[in-house]
XYZ file of C-alpha atoms in Angstrom:
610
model
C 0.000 0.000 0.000
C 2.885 2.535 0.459
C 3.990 2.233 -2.837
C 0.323 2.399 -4.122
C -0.330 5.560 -2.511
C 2.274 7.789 -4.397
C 1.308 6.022 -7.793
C -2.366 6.407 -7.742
C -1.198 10.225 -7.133
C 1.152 10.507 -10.187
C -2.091 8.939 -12.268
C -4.723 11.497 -10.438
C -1.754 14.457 -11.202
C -1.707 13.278 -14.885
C -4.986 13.256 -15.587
C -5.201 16.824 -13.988
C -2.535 18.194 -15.725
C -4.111 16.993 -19.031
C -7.654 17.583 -19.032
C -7.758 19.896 -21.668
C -5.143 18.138 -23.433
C -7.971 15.071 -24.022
C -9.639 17.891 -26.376
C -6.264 18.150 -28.398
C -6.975 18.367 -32.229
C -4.087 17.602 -34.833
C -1.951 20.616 -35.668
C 0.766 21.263 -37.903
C 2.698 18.419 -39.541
C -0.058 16.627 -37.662
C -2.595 17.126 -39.860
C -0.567 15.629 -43.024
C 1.203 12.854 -41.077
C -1.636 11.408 -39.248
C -4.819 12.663 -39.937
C -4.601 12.673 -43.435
C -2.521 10.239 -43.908
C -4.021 7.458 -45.710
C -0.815 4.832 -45.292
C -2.169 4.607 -41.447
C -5.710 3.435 -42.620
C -4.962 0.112 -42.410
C -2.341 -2.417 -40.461
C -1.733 -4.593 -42.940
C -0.159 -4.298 -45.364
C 2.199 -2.600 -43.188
C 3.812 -0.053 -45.421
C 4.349 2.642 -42.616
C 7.165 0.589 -41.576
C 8.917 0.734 -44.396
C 8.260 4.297 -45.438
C 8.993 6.655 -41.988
C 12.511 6.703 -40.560
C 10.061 6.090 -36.743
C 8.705 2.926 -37.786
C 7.175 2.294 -34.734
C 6.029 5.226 -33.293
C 3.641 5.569 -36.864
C 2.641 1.762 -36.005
C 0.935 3.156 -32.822
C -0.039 5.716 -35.260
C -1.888 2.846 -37.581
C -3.136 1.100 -34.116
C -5.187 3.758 -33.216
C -6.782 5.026 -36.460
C -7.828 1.322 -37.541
C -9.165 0.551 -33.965
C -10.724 3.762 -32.646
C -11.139 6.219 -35.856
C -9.378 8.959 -37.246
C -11.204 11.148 -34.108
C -8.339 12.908 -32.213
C -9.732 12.026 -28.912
C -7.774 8.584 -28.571
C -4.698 10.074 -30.011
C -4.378 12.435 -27.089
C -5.952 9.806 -24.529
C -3.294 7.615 -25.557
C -0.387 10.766 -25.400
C -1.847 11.136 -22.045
C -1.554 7.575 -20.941
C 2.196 7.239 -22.337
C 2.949 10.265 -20.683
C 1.651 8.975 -17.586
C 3.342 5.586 -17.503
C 6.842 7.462 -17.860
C 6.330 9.040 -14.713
C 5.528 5.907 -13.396
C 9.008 4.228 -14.396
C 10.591 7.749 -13.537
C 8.670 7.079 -9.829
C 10.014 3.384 -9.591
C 13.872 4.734 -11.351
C 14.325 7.030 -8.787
C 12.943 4.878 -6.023
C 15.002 1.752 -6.347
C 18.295 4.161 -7.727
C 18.123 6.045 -3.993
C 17.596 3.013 -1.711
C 20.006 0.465 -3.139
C 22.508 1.767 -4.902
C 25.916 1.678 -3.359
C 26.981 5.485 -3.897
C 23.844 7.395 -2.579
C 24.344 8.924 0.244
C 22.086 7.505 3.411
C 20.393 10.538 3.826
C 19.133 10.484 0.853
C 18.407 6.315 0.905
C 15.829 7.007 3.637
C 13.995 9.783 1.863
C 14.200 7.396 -0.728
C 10.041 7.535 -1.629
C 9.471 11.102 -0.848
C 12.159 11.894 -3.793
C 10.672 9.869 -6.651
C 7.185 10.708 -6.133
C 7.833 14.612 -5.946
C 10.430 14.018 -8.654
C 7.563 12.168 -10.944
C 4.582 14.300 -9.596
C 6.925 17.744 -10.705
C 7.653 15.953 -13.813
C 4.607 14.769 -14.985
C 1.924 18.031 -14.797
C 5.305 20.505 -15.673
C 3.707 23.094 -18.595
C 7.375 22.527 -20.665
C 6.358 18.494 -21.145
C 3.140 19.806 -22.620
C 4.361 20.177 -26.407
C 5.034 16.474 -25.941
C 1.676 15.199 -24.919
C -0.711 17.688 -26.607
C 0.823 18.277 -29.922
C -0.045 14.701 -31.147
C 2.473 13.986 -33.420
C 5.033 14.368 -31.039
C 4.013 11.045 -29.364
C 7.257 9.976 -31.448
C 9.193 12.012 -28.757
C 7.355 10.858 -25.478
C 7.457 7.271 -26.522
C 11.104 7.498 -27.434
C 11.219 8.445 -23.745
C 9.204 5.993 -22.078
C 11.878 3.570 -24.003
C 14.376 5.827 -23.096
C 13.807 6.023 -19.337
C 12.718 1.840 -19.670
C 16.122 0.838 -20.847
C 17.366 2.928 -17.599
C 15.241 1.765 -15.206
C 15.455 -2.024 -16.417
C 18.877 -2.501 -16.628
C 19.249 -0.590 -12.796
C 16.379 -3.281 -11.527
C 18.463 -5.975 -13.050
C 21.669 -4.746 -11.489
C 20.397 -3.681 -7.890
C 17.667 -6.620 -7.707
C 20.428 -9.221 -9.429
C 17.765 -10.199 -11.477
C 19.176 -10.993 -14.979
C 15.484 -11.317 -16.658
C 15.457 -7.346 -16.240
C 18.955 -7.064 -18.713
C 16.518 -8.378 -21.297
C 13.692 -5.617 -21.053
C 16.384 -3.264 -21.034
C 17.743 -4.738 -24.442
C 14.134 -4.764 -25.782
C 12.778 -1.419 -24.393
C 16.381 0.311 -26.296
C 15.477 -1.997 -29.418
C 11.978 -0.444 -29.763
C 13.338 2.779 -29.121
C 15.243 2.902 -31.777
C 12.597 2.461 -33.916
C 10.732 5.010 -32.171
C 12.998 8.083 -32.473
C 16.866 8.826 -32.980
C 16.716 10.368 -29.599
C 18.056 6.852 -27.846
C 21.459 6.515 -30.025
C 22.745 7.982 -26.513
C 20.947 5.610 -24.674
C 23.606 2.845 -24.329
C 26.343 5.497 -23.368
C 23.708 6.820 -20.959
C 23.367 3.495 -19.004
C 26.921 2.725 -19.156
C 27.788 6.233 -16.877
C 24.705 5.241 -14.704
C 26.181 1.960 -14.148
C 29.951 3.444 -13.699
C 28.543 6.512 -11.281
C 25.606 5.263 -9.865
C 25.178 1.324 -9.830
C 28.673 -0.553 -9.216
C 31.620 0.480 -6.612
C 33.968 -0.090 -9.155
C 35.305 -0.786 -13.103
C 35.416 -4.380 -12.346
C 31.543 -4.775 -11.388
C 30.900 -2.562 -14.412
C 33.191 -5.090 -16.630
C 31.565 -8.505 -15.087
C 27.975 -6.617 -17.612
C 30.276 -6.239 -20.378
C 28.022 -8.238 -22.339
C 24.530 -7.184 -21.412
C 26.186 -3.390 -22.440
C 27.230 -4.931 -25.714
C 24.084 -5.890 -26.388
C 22.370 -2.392 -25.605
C 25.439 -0.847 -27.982
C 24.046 -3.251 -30.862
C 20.677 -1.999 -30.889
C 22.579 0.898 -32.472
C 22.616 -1.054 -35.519
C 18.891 -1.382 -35.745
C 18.905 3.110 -35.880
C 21.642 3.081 -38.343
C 19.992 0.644 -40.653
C 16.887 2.608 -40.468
C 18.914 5.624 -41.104
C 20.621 4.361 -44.150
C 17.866 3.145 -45.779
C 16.204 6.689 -45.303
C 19.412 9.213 -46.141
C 16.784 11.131 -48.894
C 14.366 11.777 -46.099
C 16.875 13.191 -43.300
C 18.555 15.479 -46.262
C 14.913 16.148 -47.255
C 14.347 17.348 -43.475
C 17.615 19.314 -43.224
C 19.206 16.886 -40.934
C 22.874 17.380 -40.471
C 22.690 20.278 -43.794
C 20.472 22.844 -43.203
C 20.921 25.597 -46.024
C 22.753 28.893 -44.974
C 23.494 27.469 -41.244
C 26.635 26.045 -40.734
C 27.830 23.305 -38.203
C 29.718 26.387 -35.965
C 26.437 28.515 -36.181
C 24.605 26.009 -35.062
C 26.797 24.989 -32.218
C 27.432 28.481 -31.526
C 24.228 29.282 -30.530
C 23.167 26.403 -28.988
C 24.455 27.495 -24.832
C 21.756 30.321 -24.963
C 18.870 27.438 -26.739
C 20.102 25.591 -23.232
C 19.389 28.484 -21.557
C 15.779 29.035 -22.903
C 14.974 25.719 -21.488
C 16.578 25.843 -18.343
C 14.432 29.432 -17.892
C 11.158 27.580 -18.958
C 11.782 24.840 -16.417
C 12.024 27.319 -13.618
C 9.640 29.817 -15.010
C 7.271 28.214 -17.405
C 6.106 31.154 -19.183
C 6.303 32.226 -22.687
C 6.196 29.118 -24.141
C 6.124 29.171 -28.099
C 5.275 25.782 -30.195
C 7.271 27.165 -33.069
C 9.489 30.026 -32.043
C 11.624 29.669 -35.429
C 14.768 31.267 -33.786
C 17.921 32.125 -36.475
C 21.341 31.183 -35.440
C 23.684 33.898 -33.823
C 25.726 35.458 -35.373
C 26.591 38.499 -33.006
C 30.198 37.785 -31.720
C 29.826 39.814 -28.694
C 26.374 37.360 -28.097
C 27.969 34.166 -28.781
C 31.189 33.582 -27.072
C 29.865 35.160 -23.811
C 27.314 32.121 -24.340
C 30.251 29.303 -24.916
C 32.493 30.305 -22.447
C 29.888 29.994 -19.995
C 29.206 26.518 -21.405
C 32.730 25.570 -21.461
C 33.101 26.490 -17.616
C 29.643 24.463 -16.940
C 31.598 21.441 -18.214
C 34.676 21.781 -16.896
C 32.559 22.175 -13.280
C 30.781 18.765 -14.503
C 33.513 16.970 -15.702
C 35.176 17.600 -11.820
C 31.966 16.907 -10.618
C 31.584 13.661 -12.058
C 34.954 12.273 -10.219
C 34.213 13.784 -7.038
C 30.458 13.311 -6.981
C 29.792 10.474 -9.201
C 25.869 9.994 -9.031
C 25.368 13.849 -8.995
C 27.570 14.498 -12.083
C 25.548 11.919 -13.540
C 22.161 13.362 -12.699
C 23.184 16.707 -14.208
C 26.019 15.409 -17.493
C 22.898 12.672 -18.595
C 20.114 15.948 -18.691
C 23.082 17.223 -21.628
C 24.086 14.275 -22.959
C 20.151 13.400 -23.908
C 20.303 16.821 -25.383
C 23.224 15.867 -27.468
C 21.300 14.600 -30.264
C 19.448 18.293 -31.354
C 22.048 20.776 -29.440
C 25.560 19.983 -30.590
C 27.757 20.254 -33.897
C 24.775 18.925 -36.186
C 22.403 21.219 -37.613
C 18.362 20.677 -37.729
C 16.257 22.379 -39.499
C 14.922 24.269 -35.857
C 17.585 25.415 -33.148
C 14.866 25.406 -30.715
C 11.782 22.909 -30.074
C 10.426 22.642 -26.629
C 9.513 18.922 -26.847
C 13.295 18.547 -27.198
C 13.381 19.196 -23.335
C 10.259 16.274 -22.733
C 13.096 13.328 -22.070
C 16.062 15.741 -20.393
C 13.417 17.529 -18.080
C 13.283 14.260 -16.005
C 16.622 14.702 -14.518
C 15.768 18.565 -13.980
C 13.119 17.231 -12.212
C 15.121 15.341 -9.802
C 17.641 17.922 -9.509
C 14.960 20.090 -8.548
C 13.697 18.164 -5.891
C 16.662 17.482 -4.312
C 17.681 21.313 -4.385
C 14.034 21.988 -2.555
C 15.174 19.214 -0.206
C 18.337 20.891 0.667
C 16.780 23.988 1.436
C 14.094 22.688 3.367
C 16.543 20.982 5.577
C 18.544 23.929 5.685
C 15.602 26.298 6.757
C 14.404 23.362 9.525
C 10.938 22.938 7.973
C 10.114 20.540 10.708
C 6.615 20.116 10.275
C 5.922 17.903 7.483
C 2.571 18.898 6.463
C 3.759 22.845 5.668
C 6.515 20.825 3.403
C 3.746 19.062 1.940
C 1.717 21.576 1.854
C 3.980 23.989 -0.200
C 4.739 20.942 -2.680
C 1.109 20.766 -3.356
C 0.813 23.977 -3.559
C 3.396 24.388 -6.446
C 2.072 20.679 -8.311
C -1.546 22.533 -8.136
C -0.225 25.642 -9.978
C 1.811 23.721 -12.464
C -1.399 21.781 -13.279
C -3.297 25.197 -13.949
C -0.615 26.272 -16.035
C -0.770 23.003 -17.720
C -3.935 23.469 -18.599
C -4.385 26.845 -20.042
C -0.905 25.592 -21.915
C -2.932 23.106 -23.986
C -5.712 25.473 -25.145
C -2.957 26.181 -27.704
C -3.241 22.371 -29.625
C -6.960 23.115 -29.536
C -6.949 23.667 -33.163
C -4.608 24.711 -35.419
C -5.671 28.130 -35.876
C -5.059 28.638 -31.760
C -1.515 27.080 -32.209
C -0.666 29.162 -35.228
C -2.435 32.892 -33.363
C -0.257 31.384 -30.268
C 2.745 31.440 -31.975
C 2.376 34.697 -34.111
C 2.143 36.210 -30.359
C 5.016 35.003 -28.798
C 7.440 34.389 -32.061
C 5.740 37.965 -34.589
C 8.881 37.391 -37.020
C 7.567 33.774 -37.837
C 6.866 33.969 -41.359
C 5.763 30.092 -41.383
C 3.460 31.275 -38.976
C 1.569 33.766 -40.639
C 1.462 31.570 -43.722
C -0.230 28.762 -42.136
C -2.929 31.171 -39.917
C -3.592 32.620 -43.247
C -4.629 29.010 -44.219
C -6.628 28.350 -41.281
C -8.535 31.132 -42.055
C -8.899 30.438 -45.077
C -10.962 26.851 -43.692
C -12.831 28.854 -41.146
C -14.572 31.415 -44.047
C -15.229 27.844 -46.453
C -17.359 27.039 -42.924
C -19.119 31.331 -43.168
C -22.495 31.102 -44.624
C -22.511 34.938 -45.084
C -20.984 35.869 -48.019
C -20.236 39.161 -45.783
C -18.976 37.598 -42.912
C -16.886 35.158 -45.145
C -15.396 37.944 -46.872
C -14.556 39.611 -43.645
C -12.673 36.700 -42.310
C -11.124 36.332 -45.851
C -9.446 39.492 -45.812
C -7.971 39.004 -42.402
C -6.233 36.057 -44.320
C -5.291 38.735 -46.887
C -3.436 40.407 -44.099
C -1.340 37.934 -42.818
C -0.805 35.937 -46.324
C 1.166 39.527 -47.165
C 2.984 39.423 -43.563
C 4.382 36.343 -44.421
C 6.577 37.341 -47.604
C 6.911 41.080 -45.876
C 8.999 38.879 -43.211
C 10.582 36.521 -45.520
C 10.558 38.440 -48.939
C 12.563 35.453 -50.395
C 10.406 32.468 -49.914
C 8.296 31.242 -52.546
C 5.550 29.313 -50.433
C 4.495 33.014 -49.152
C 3.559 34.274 -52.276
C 1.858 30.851 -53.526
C -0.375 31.257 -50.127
C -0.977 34.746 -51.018
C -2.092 33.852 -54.628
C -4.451 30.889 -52.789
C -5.880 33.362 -50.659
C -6.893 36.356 -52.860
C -8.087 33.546 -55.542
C -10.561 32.502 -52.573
C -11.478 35.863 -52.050
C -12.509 35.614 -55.771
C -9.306 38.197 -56.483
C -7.764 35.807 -59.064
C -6.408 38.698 -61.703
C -4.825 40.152 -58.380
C -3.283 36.975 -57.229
C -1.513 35.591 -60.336
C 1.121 38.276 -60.493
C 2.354 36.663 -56.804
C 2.256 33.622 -58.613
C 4.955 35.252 -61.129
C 6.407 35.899 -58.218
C 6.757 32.549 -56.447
C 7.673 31.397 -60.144
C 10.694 34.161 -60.556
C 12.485 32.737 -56.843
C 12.026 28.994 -58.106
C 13.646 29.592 -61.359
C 16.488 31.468 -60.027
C 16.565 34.611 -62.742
C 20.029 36.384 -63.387
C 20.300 40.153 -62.984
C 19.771 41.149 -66.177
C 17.044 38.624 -66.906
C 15.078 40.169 -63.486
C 16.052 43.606 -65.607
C 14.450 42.823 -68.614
C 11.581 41.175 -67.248
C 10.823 44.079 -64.583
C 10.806 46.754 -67.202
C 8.465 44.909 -69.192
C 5.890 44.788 -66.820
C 6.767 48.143 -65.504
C 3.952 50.109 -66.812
C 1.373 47.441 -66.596
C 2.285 45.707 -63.090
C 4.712 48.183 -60.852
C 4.440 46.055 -58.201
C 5.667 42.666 -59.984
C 8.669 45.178 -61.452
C 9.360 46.153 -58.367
C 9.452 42.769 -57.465
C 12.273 42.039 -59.994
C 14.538 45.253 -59.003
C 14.298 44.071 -55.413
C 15.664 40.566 -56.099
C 18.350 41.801 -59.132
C 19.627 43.690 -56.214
C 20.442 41.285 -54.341
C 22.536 39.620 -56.917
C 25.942 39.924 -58.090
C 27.676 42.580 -59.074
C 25.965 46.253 -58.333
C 23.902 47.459 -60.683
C 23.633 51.514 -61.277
C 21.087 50.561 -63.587
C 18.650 48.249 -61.144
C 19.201 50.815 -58.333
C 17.901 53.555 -60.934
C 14.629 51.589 -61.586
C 14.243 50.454 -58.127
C 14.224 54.005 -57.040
C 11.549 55.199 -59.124
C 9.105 52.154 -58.460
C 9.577 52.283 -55.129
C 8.291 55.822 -54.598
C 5.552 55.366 -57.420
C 4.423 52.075 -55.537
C 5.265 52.511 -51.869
C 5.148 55.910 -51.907
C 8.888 55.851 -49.731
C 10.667 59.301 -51.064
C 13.494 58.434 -48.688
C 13.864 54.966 -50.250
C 13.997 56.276 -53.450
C 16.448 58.537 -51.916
C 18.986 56.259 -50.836
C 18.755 54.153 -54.193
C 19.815 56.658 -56.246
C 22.287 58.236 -54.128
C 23.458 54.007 -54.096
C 22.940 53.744 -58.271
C 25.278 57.033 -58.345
C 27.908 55.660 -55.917
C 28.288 52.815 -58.633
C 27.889 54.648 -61.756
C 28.610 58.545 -61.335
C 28.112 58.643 -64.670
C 24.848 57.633 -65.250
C 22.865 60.108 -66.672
C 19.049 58.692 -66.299
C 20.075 58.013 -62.571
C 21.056 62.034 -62.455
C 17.300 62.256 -64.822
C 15.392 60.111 -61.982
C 16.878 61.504 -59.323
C 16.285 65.541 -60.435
C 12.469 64.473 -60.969
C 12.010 63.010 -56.956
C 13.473 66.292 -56.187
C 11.232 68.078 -57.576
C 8.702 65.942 -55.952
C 10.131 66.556 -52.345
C 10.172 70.373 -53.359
C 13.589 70.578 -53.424
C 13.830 72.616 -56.806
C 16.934 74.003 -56.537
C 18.971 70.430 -56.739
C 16.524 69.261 -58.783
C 18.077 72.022 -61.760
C 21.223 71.073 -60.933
C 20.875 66.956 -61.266
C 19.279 67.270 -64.404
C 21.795 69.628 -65.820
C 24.224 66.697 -65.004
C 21.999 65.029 -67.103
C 21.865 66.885 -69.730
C 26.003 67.065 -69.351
C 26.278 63.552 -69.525
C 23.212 63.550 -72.480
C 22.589 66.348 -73.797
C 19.649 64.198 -76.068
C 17.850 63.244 -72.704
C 14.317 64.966 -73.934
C 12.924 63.965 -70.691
C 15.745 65.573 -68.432
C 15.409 69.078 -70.518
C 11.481 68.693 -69.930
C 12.004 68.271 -66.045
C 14.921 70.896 -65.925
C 12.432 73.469 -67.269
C 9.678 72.535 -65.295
C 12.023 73.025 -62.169
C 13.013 76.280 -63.186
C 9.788 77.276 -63.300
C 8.839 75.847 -60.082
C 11.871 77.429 -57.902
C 11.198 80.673 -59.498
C 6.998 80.506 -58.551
C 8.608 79.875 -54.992
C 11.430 82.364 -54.664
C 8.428 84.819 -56.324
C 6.036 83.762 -53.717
């Protein structure tokens, strides 16, 4: 009964913690890899095996479409129950770790159940876990974990109990791991530190296992032959070569992605589901950031001699993170269900730190310790709560992360498609239009943010052609067209001052990206100047192009010509004579520069008359 009491707690705090959660719909990558994904209609033939580089996590995928429905409700249920039954091995982990193993202190032995349960009871209702539970595709990462944590627990069980049956769940749980996520190719160096610092006195105990650890470090070969047979999908994903980040940018900004999660375990606000950071590139940021790291480690790496289990506790939270914060680049720096596996040893650092200072203040009475630990698991499960609203729907997840993360193009883009659904649902044509043009708005914040991605303007074309704007939307389809095909300068030239007269803003399209291309062009910054104050109506854009098309070409008469007539714009008549008599210097032909030096003749002389 005493080790029934703190269990049927973890299970009543997990099914707090997650009521909302239950109502989880599929968002994101969700939607395409489960719910509309017509592979996991059926079990047999078994093709999801075969075709995902998680084979296993998509046959639980398969399980429960074919046996409950494509309904979302037993997607989360069964999030909610994996979730749970981690915390339950993280309860019996910790439990068996502190009273039997030979390097824990006594002190700690005898508090032994209070540990693990606070430990699992923090873990399981903490708001950071909730990206792992709620957002229902990532059931790849908490079952990973549950194999994760299994393999741990196992092999300690079969070490600390002697019982040799135990070494073979171990083997098992890592096996089915691997098929689960890549997460667990750390998995048999994890439980070979646990046994050196935690589990045996010595090398030699550690050596008499050599070959129930050689059979963990073959289950490698089951990830690697899933990973070979699926090298088009991981480049596909921008695994390992992400374009424009290198292997130093991404390892250079990975102490202050550590950071974030550290800060969101201790303060669990401001949570984003897609916060779509960019590498760092700020020396004065970065190295600030990795010598910090670099003194962490050397502290750990001391640690880990002179307080084995502890440096283990601590060096295992990083060395789970390995996988998606080191030298090799992913598409994201920064997920939060990343953090759903390594949170479980913050967890028991944590409660070990409040035990410390509880000791140390002399809270005698055990009901006020109680008391403030319920306290804190009741407000975690509050915050849990309102945390899930966001996996709701998708259009919640997406307005969720437009608040917290307003640079995320992807974000806007995909609102702007949710949207879009909601107005197909609008029975008044008003009302439908209304919500339409609110997907108008953020379809054109999406390419605003990332001016160089061709999805943005495709969903901007989509959009308007909804909103029965077709003529409007297929110059962005020109436009998603011109970044696929990769234009030269002059071709983006020619092709912007065709359309010039009859679509500005697809010409000033083209100037825009022949800028950006190799070498400077007086010529593009000319044009670029005058459509950008005859469509954006920016004098002081228009400025700075000529004045940049001059700095390249001083010679350049219709740049002197263009320039003379935005003077005369901005009222600025006197300059305005004296560009286009560099004009005319440079051309004396130029009809339209002798036209626009005699109209601002006339023009400063009205004003000096006036």
């Amino acid at each position: 009964m005493s080790n029934l009491f703190p269990r049927l707690l973890i299970l009543l705090a997990g099914i707090a913690a997650y009521l909302v959660g239950l109502a989880a719909d599929f968002t994101f990558d969700g939607v395409e890899f489960v719910a509309n994904n017509q592979v996991l209609d059926r079990l047999w033939p078994p093709e999801y095996l075969s075709k995902y580089t998680r084979p296993f996590s998509f046959l639980t995928f398969a399980i429960n479409k074919v046996c409950f429905g494509p309904a979302p409700f037993s997607f989360a249920l069964t999030n909610i129950l994996i979730h749970i039954a981690s915390a339950q091995i993280l309860y019996s982990f910790v439990k068996i770790v502190l009273e039997k193993a030979p390097r824990i202190p006594e002190s700690l032995s005898r508090a032994a159940v209070p540990i693990a349960l606070v430990s699992s009871l923090l873990w399981v209702v903490h708001p950071l876990n909730s990206q792992g539970v709620a957002y229902l595709i990532q059931r790849q990462e908490s079952l990973a974990s549950l194999f994760y944590l299994g393999t741990m627990a196992a092999f300690a069980s079969a070490v600390l109990h002697q019982q040799r049956s135990w070494y073979l769940v171990a083997c098992i749980s890592c096996a089915l791991g691997m098929f689960s996520k890549e997460i667990l190719v750390t998995a048999p160096l994890c439980v070979l530190w646990l046994d050196l610092a935690v589990l045996s006195k010595s090398w030699r105990e550690v050596t008499r296992r050599w070959y129930w650890h050689l059979a963990l470090w073959l289950t490698l070969g089951l990830l690697a032959l899933v990973m070979l047979s699926h090298q088009g999908e991981y480049a596909q994903a921008g695994i390992g070569d992400v374009p424009d980040v290198s292997r130093w940018q991404y390892f250079r900004s990975q102490p202050w992605v550590v950071a974030t999660y550290v800060k969101l375990w201790f303060w669990p606000t401001g949570q984003c589901a897609d916060a779509l950071l960019i590498p760092i590139n700020n020396p004065a940021i970065y190295w600030p950031g990795l010598v910090i790291a670099s003194l962490c480690l050397i502290i750990l790496w001391r640690m880990s001699f002179h307080r084995p289990a502890l440096g283990f506790l601590l060096g295992a939270w990083l060395l789970v993170l390995l996988p998606t914060s080191s030298i090799v680049p992913i598409q994201d720096l920064y997920f939060e269900h990343r953090m759903y596996l390594p949170s479980m040893f913050l967890a028991v650092a944590t409660t070990l730190m409040l035990k410390r200072l509880t000791d140390r203040w002399q809270f005698k009475s055990q009901a006020l310790r109680w008391g403030l630990v319920g306290s804190m698991i009741c407000l975690l499960i509050l915050i849990n709560n309102y945390r899930c609203t966001v996996y709701l729907s998708d259009e919640a997840f997406w307005r969720d992360v437009i608040a917290k993360s307003p640079n995320n193009s992807r974000a806007y883009t995909n609102l702007a498609l949710q949207i879009v659904k909601r107005a197909s649902r609008e029975s008044a044509s008003l009302d439908k239009q209304k919500v339409l043009e609110e997907a108008i708005v953020m379809a054109r914040r999406s390419f605003e943010i990332h001016p160089l991605n061709a999805v943005s303007y495709q969903n901007l074309a989509f959009v308007l052609g909804e909103a029965n704007r077709k003529e409007e939307g297929e110059k962005y389809v020109q436009m998603a067209r011109i970044l696929k095909t990769r234009m030269t300068q002059q071709e983006l030239l020619d092709f912007g001052n065709s359309n010039r007269a009859t679509e500005p803003e697809l010409a000033l399209f083209c100037y825009e990206r022949a800028r950006e291309l190799p070498p400077e062009s007086s010529e593009v910054y000319n044009n670029l100047g005058i459509l950008t104050q005859q469509v954006e109506k920016n004098f002081v854009k228009a400025e700075v192009c000529f004045q940049k098309s001059l700095s390249i070409n001083p010679n350049n008469p219709n740049t002197y010509n263009s320039y003379g007539n935005l003077l005369v714009r901005t009222k600025r008549y006197q300059e305005a004579v004296a560009a286009f008599e560099k004009a005319l210097r440079l051309d004396p032909q130029l009809k339209s520069a002798v036209q626009g030096r005699e109209v601002a003749i006339r023009l400063l002389t009205q004003s000096q008359n006036k």
